[in-house]
Coordinates of C-alpha atoms and ligand atoms in Angstrom, one line a residue:
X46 CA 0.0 0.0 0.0
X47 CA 1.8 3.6 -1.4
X48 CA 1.6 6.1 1.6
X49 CA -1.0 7.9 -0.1
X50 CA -3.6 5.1 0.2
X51 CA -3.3 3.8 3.4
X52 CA -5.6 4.9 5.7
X53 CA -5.4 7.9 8.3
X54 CA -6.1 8.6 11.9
X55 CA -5.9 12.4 12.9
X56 CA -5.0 13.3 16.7
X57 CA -6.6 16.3 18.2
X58 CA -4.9 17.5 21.2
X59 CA -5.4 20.9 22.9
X60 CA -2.2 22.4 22.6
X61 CA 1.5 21.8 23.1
X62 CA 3.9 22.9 25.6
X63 CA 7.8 22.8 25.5
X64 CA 7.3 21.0 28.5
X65 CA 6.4 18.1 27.4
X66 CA 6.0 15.8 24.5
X67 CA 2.3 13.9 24.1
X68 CA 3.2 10.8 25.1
X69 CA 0.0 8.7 24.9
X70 CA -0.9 9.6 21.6
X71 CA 2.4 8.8 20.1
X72 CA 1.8 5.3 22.0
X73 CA -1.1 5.2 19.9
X74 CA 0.5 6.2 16.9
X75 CA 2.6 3.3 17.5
X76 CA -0.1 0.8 17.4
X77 CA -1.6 2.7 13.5
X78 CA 2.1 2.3 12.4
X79 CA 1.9 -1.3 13.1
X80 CA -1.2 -1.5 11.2
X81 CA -0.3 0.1 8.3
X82 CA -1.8 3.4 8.9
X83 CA -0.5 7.2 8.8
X84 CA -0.8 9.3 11.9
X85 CA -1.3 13.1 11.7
X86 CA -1.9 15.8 14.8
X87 CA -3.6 18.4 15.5
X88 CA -4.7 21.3 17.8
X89 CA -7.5 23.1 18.9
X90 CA -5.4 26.3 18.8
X91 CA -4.8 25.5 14.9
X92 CA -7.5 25.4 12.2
X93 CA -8.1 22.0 12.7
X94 CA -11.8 21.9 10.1
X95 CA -9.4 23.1 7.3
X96 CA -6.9 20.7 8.1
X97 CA -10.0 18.1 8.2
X98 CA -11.5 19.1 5.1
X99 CA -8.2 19.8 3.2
X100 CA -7.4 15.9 3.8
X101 CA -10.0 14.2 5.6
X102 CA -8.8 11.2 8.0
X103 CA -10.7 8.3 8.7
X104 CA -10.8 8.1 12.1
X105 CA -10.0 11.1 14.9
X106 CA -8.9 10.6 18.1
X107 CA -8.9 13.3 20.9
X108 CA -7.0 13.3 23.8
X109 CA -8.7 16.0 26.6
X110 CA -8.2 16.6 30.3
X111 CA -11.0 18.1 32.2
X112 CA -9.6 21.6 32.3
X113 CA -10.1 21.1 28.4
X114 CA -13.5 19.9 28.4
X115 CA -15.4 23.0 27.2
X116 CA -13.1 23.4 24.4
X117 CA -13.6 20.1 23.4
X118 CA -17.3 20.1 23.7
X119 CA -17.2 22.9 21.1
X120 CA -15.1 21.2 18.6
X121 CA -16.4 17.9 18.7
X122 CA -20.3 19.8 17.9
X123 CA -18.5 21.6 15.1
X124 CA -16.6 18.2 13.6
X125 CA -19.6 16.3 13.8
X126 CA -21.5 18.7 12.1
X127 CA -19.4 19.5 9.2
X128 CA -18.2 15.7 9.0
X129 CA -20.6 13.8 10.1
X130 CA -19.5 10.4 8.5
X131 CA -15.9 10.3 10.0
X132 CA -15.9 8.3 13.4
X133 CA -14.5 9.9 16.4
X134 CA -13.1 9.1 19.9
X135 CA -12.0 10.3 22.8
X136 CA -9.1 9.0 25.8
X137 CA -6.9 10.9 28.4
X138 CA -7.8 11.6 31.6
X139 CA -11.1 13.0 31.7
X140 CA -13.7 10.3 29.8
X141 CA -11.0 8.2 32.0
X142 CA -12.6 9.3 35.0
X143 CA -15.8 10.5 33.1
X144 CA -16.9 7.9 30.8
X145 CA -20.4 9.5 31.1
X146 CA -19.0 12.5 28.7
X147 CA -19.9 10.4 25.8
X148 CA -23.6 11.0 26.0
X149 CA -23.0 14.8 26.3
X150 CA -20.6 15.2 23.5
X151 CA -20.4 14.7 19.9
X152 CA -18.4 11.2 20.0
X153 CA -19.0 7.8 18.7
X154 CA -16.9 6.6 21.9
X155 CA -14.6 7.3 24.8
X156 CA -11.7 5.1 26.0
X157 CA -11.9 4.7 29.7
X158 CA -8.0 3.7 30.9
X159 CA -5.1 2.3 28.9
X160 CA -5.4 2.3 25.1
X161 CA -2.8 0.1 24.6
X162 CA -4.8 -3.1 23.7
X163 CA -7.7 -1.6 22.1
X164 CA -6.4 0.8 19.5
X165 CA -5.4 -1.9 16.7
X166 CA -8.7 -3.8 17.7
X167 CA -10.4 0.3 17.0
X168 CA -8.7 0.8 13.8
X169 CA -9.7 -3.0 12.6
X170 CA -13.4 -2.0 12.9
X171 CA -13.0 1.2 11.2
X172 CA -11.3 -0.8 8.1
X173 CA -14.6 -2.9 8.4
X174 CA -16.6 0.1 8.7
X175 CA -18.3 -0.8 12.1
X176 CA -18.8 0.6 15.5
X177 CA -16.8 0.4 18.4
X178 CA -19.7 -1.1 20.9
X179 CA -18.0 -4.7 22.8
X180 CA -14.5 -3.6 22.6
X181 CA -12.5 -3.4 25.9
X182 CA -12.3 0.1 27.4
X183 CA -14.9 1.6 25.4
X184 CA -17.8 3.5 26.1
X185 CA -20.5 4.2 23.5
X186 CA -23.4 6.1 24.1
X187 CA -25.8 3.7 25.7
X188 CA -23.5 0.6 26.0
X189 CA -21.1 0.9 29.3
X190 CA -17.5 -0.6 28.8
X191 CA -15.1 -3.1 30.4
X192 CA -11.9 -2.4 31.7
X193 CA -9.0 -4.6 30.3
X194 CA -6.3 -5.2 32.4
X195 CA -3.0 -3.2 32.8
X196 CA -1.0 -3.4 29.7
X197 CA 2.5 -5.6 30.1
X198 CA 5.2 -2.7 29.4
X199 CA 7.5 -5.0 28.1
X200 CA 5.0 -5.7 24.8
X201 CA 5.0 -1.7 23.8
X202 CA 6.3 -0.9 20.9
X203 CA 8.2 2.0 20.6
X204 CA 6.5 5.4 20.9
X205 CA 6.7 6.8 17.7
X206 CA 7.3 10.8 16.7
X207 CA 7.6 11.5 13.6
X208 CA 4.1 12.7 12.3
X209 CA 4.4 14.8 15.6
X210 CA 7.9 16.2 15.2
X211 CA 7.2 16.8 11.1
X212 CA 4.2 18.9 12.5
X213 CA 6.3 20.9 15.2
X214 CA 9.5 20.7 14.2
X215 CA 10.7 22.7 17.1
X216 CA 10.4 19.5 19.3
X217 CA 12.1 17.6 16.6
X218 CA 15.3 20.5 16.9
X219 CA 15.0 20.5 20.9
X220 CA 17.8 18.6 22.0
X221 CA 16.0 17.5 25.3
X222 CA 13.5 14.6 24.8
X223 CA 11.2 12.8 27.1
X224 CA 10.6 9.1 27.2
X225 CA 9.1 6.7 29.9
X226 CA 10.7 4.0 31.7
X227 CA 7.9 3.3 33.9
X228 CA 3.9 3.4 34.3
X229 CA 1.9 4.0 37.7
X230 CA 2.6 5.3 41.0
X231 CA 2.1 4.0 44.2
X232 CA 1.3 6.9 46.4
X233 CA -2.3 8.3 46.7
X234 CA -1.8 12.6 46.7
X235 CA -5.4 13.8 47.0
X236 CA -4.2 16.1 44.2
X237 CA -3.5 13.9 41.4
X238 CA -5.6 11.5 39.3
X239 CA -3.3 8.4 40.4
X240 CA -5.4 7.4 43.8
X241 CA -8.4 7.3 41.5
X242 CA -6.7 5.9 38.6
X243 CA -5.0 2.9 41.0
X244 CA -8.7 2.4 42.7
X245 CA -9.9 1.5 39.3
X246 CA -7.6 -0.6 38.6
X247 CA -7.3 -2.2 41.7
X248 CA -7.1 -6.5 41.4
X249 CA -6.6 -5.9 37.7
X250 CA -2.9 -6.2 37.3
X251 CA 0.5 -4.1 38.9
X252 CA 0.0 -0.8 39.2
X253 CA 3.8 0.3 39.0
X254 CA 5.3 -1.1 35.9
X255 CA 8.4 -1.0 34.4
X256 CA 9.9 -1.7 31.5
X257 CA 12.5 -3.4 30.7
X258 CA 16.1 -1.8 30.4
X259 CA 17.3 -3.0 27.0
X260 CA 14.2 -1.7 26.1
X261 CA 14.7 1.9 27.0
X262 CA 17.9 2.1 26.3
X263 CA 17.1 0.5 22.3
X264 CA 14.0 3.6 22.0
X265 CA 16.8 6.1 23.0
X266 CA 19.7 4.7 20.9
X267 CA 17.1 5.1 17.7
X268 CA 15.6 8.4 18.6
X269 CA 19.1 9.6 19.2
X270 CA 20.3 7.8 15.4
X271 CA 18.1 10.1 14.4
X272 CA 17.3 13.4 16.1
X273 CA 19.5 15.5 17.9
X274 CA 19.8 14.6 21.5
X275 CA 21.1 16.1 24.5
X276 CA 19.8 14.9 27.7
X277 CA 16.9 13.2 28.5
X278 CA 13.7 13.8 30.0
X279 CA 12.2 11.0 31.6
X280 CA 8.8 11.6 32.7
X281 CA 7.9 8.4 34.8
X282 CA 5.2 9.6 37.7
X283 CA 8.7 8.4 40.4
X284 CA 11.2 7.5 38.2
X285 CA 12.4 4.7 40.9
X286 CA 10.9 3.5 44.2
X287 CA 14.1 1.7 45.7
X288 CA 17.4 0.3 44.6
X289 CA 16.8 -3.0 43.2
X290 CA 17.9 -4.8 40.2
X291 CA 16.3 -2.8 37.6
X292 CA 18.1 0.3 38.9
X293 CA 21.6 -1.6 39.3
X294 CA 21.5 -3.0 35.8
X295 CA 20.0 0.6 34.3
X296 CA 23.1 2.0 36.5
X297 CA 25.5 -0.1 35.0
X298 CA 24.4 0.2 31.3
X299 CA 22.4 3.1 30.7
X300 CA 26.0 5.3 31.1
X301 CA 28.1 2.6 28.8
X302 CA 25.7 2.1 26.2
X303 CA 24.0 5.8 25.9
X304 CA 26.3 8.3 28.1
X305 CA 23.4 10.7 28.3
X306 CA 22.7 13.1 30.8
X307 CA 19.0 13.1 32.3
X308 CA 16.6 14.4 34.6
X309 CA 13.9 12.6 36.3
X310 CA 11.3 12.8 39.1
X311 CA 11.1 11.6 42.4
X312 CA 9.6 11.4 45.6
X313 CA 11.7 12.2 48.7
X314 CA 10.2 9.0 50.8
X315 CA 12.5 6.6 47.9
X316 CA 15.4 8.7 48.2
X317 CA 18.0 6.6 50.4
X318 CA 22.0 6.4 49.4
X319 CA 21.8 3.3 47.5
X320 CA 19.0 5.0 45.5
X321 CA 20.8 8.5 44.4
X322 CA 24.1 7.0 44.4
X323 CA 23.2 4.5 41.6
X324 CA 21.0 7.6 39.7
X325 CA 24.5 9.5 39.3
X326 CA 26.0 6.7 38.2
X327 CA 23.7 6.1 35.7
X328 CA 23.9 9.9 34.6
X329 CA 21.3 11.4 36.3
X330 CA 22.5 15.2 36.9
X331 CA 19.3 16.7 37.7
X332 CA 15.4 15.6 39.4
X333 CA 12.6 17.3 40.3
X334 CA 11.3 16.2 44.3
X335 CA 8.2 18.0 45.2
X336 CA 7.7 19.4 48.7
X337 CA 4.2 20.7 47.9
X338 CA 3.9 22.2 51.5
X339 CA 6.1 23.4 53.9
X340 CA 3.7 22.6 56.6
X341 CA 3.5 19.2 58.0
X342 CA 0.1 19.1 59.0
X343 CA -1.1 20.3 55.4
X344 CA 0.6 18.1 54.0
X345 CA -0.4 14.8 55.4
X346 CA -3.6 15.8 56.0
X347 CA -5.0 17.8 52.8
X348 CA -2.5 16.3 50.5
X349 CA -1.8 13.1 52.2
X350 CA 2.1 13.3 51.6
X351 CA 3.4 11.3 54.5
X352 CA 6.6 12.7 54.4
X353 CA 8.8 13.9 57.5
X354 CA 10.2 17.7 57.4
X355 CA 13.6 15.9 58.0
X356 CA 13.2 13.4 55.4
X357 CA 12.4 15.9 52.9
X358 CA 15.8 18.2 54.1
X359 CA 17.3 14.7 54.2
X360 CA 16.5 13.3 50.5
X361 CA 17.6 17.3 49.2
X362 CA 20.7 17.4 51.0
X363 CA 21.6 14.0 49.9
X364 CA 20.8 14.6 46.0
X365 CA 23.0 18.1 46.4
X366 CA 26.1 16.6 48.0
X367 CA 26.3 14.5 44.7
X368 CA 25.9 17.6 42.8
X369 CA 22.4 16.5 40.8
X370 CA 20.9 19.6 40.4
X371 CA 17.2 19.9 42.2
X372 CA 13.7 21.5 41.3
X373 CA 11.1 21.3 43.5
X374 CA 7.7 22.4 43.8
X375 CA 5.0 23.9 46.4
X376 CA 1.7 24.3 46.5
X377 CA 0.3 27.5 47.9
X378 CA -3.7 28.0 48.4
X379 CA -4.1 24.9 50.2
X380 CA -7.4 25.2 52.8
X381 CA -6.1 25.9 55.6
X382 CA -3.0 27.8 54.2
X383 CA -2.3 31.1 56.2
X384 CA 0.1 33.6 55.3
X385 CA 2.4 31.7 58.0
X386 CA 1.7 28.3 56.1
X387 CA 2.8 29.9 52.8
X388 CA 6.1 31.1 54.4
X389 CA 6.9 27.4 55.6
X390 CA 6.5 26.8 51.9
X391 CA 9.4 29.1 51.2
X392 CA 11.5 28.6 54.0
X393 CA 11.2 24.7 53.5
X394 CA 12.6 25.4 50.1
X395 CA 15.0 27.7 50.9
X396 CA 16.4 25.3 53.4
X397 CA 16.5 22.4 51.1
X398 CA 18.7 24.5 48.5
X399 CA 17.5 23.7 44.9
X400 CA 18.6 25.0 42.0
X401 CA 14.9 26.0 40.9
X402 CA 12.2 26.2 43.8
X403 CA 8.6 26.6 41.9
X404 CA 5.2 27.6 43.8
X405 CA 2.0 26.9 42.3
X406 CA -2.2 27.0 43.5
X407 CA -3.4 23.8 44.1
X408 CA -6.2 23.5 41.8
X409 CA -9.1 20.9 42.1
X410 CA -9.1 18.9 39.3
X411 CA -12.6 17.8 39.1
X412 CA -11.7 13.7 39.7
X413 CA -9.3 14.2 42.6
X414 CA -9.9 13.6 46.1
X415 CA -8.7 17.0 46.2
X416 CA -11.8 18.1 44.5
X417 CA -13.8 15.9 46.9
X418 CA -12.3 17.6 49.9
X419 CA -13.5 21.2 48.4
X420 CA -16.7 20.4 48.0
X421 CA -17.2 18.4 51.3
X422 CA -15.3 21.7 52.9
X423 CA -17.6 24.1 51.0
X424 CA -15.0 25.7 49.4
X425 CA -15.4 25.5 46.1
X426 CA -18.0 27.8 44.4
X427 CA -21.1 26.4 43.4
X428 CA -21.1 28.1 39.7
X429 CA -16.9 26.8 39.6
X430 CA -17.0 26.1 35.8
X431 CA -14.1 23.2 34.4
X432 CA -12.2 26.2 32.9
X433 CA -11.9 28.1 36.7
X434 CA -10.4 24.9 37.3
X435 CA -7.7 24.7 34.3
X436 CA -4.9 26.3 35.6
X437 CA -2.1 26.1 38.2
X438 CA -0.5 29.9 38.0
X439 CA -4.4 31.6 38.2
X440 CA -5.3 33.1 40.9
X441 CA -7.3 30.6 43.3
X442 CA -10.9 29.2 42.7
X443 CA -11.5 27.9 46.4
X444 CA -13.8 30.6 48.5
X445 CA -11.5 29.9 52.0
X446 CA -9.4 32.9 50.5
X447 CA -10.1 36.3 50.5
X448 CA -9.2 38.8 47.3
X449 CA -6.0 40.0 49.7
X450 CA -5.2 36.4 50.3
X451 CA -5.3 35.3 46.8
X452 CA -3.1 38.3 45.4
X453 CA -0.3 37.0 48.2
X454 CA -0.5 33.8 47.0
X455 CA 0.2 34.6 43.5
X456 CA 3.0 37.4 44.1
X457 CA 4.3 34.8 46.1
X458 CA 4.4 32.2 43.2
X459 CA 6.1 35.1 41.2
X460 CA 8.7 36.3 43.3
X461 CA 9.1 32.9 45.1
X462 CA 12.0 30.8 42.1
X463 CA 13.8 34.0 42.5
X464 CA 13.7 34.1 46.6
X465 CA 14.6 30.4 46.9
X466 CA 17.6 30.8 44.7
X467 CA 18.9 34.2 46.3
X468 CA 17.1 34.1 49.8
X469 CA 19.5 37.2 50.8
X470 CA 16.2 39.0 48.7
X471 CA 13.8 37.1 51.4
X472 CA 13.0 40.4 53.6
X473 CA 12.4 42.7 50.1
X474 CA 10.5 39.9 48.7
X475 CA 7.9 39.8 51.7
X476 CA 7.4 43.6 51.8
X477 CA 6.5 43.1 48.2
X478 CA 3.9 40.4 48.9
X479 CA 2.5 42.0 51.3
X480 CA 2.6 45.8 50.9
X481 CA 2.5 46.2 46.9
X482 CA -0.1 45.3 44.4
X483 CA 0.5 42.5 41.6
X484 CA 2.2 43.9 38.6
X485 CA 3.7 43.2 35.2
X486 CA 7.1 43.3 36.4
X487 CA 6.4 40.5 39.1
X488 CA 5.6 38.9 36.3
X489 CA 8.5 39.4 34.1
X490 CA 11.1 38.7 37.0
X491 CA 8.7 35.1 37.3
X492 CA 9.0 34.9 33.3
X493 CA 13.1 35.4 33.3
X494 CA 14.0 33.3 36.7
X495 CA 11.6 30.5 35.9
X496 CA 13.4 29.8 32.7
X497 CA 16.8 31.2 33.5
X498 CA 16.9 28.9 36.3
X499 CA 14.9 25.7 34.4
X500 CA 17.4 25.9 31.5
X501 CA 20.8 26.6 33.1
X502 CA 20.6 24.0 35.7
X503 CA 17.1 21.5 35.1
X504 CA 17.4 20.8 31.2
X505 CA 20.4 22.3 30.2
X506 CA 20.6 21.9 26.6
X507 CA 22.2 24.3 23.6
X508 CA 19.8 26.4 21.3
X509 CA 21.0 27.6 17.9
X510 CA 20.2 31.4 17.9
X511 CA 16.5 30.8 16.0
X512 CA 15.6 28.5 18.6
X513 CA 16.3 30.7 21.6
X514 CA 14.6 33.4 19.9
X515 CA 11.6 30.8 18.9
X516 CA 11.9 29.6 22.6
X517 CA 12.3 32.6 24.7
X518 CA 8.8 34.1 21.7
X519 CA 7.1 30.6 22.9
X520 CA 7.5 31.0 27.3
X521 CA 6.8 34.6 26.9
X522 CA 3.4 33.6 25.6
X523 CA 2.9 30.5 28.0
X524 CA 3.7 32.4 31.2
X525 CA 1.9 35.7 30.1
X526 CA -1.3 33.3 29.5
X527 CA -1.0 31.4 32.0
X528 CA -0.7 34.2 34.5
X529 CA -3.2 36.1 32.5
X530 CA -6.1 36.1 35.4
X531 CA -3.3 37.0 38.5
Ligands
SF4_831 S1 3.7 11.1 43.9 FE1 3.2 12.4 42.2 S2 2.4 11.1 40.6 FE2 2.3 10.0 42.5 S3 0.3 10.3 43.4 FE3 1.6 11.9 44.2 S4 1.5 13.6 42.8 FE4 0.7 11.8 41.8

């Protein structure tokens, strides 16, 4: 079959972000590859109805958080309606958690959960021309699904990037790239989707996967053959829970066989000598280790971290005396959080010395236990639409916090990476906070520290001089959006 006949599926994603590549649609694309069939992307920030009429696929898949939802919504009504014949599906997180959706919206299905064994099986029926009602994971509209078990890492194929990185070829020119050793997570942070994601799953299969060694290290031997490569994201939820085999052997080849720098992330209740000693030695020279509160009793009890104030200093100091450089995070506007409570945040991180201390506002991703909590706690506002809840560097939903409150919070999360990295500014940066209104350059200083810091010591990779100028264009338009509402 000539390229030009075989058949197409079109991804629709919201957006992209130099932060990360989209992993699970690649996976996906992975699966069309092996069937023979060409993968395209798109966004919802690009004309994507041109792009669908100029070459119409036969199949689209959407991937969609909830913060995304409304945006969605919209373009699913207005694909349907202008192409009415070409199936459509939608996975990620939220018909994950809310398989319902596919009533509402304009989609012949939703995947709940892993893809990985039903995509092939998907693209089979579409070749048939049939529906998708009986296959694992899927949801149509009136026929509920059944979840498959966890996939077997080990039977992936490789993640493929081409149709992505022909689309935006500035990923393709960035020599940091991501890639995934692992799947799952064993902790249960009210915040994230993982305590809901392992409770569905629960009796059907490990929940913290790995994959094998050779295997990671053959994907980054051909991505490297063929696109430039500097150091390496990986992206696993906790890159690694102890020091055991899989860790020795990655150790002992990973360094001989690919000798690439990387970053990874972690969680400081893993962190033990054996653990960071063999992460250096397998090239490790930076890893991001969230704090997420500087106050203990927020921390186990809203966020259900269980993690000591000394085992958090203890896991930092430990990763700095081998020189690996650190980026942490902490959450501000947690219920509860007083001005005092914020300042534990940024003393906590000041103590622990990384190289790039980030704040953010907890947001209630509708699907989180977190969420749960607000409502239970009254603190979220009845009319709280899923686009108040999108964003991590807004100014907070929850009603606990007062206008005054809320502007401390967010000059805090500007003038905070700055503070932690010179906290000889500490005394100037609290009269700020607390005596002078938000303003642009707030702003700007959080713009220029946040990716001074991120790219000099967290991914520190060369730019040509139209990629800095493309890069420094691209965070200048991600910050300034995202800290639109502050
Ligand atoms: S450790 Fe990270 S990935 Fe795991 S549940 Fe907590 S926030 Fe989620």
């Amino acid at each position: 079959m000539t390229e030009q006949n075989r058949p197409e599926v079109l991804f629709l994603i919201h957006d992209v972000a130099l932060a990360g590549e989209p992993h699970g649609i690649m996976q996906l694309a992975a699966y069309g590859k092996r069937k023979g069939w060409v993968s395209r992307v798109t966004t919802l920030k690009l004309d994507y109805l041109a792009e669908i009429e100029e070459r119409p696929p036969q199949l689209i898949a959407a991937s969609f958080m909830s913060a995304d939802y409304p945006g969605f919504k919209k373009a699913f009504s207005a694909i349907k309606a202008a192409f009415p014949a070409i199936p459509m599906i939608g996975g990620g997180p939220h018909p994950t958690f809310d398989p319902d959706c596919v009533e509402q919206l304009a989609l012949d299905a939703v995947c709940v959960g892993e893809g990985d064994q039903v995509f092939e099986l998907l693209l089979e029926r579409v070749e048939q021309g049939q529906g998708f009602a009986g296959l694992p994971n899927i949801r149509t509209k009136g026929n509920p699904h059944i979840l498959e078990p966890l996939a077997h890492l080990d039977e992936l194929p490789f993640i493929e990037r081409d149709f992505f990185y022909e689309k935006f070829p500035i990923f393709a020119r960035f020599k940091l790239k991501s890639f995934f050793t692992s799947r799952g997570c064993p902790y249960r942070c009210t915040y994230c989707f993982n305590a809901s994601y392992n409770d569905m799953y629960k009796g059907m299969g490990k929940i913290l996967r790995k994959r094998p060694v050779s295997d990671v290290i053959n994907e980054v031997l051909a991505l490297k053959a063929k696109y430039p490569l500097e150091y390496i994201r990986f992206a696993d939820d906790v890159f690694q829970v102890k020091a055991d085999a899989w860790l020795e052997e990655f150790a002992e080849r990973f360094p001989k066989e690919v000798g690439i720098p990387f970053y990874c992330l972690m969680h400081a209740n893993n962190v033990d000598e054996a653990v960071v000693s063999l992460l250096y030695k397998a090239g490790c020279r930076s890893a991001c280790m969230s704090i997420e509160s500087g106050d203990p009793e927020l921390r186990k009890l809203m966020l259900k971290r269980n993690t000591s104030q000394q085992k958090i200093i203890d896991a930092f100091d430990l990763f700095n005396s081998y020189g690996i450089n650190m980026y942490t995070n902490s959450m501000l506007g947690i219920p509860g959080a007083g001005f005092e409570q914020e300042l534990a945040s940024l003393d906590l991180s000041i103590r622990c010395k990384p190289k790039y201390g980030s704040f953010t506002i907890i947001t209630p991703y509708p699907g989180t236990q977190f969420h749960d909590i607000c409502v239970e706690q009254g603190v979220l506002p009845s009319d709280a639409s899923d686009e108040m809840l999108q964003s991590t560097r807004e100014t907070s939903v929850l009603t606990c916090f007062n206008e005054q409150e809320k502007q401390m919070q967010i000059k805090l999360l500007k003038l905070g990476p700055v503070t932690v990295r010179f906290p000889v500014i500490k005394p100037l940066t609290l009269f700020l906070v607390q005596k002078v209104p938000d303003n642009r350059l707030f702003s700007l200083v959080y713009w220029f520290f946040r990716n001074y810091l991120f790219s000099k010591y967290i991914v520190p990779v060369q730019f040509g001089t139209k990629e800095k100028v493309e890069l420094i264009w691209r965070t200048l338009v991600e910050d300034f959006l995202q800290l639109k509402k502050s």
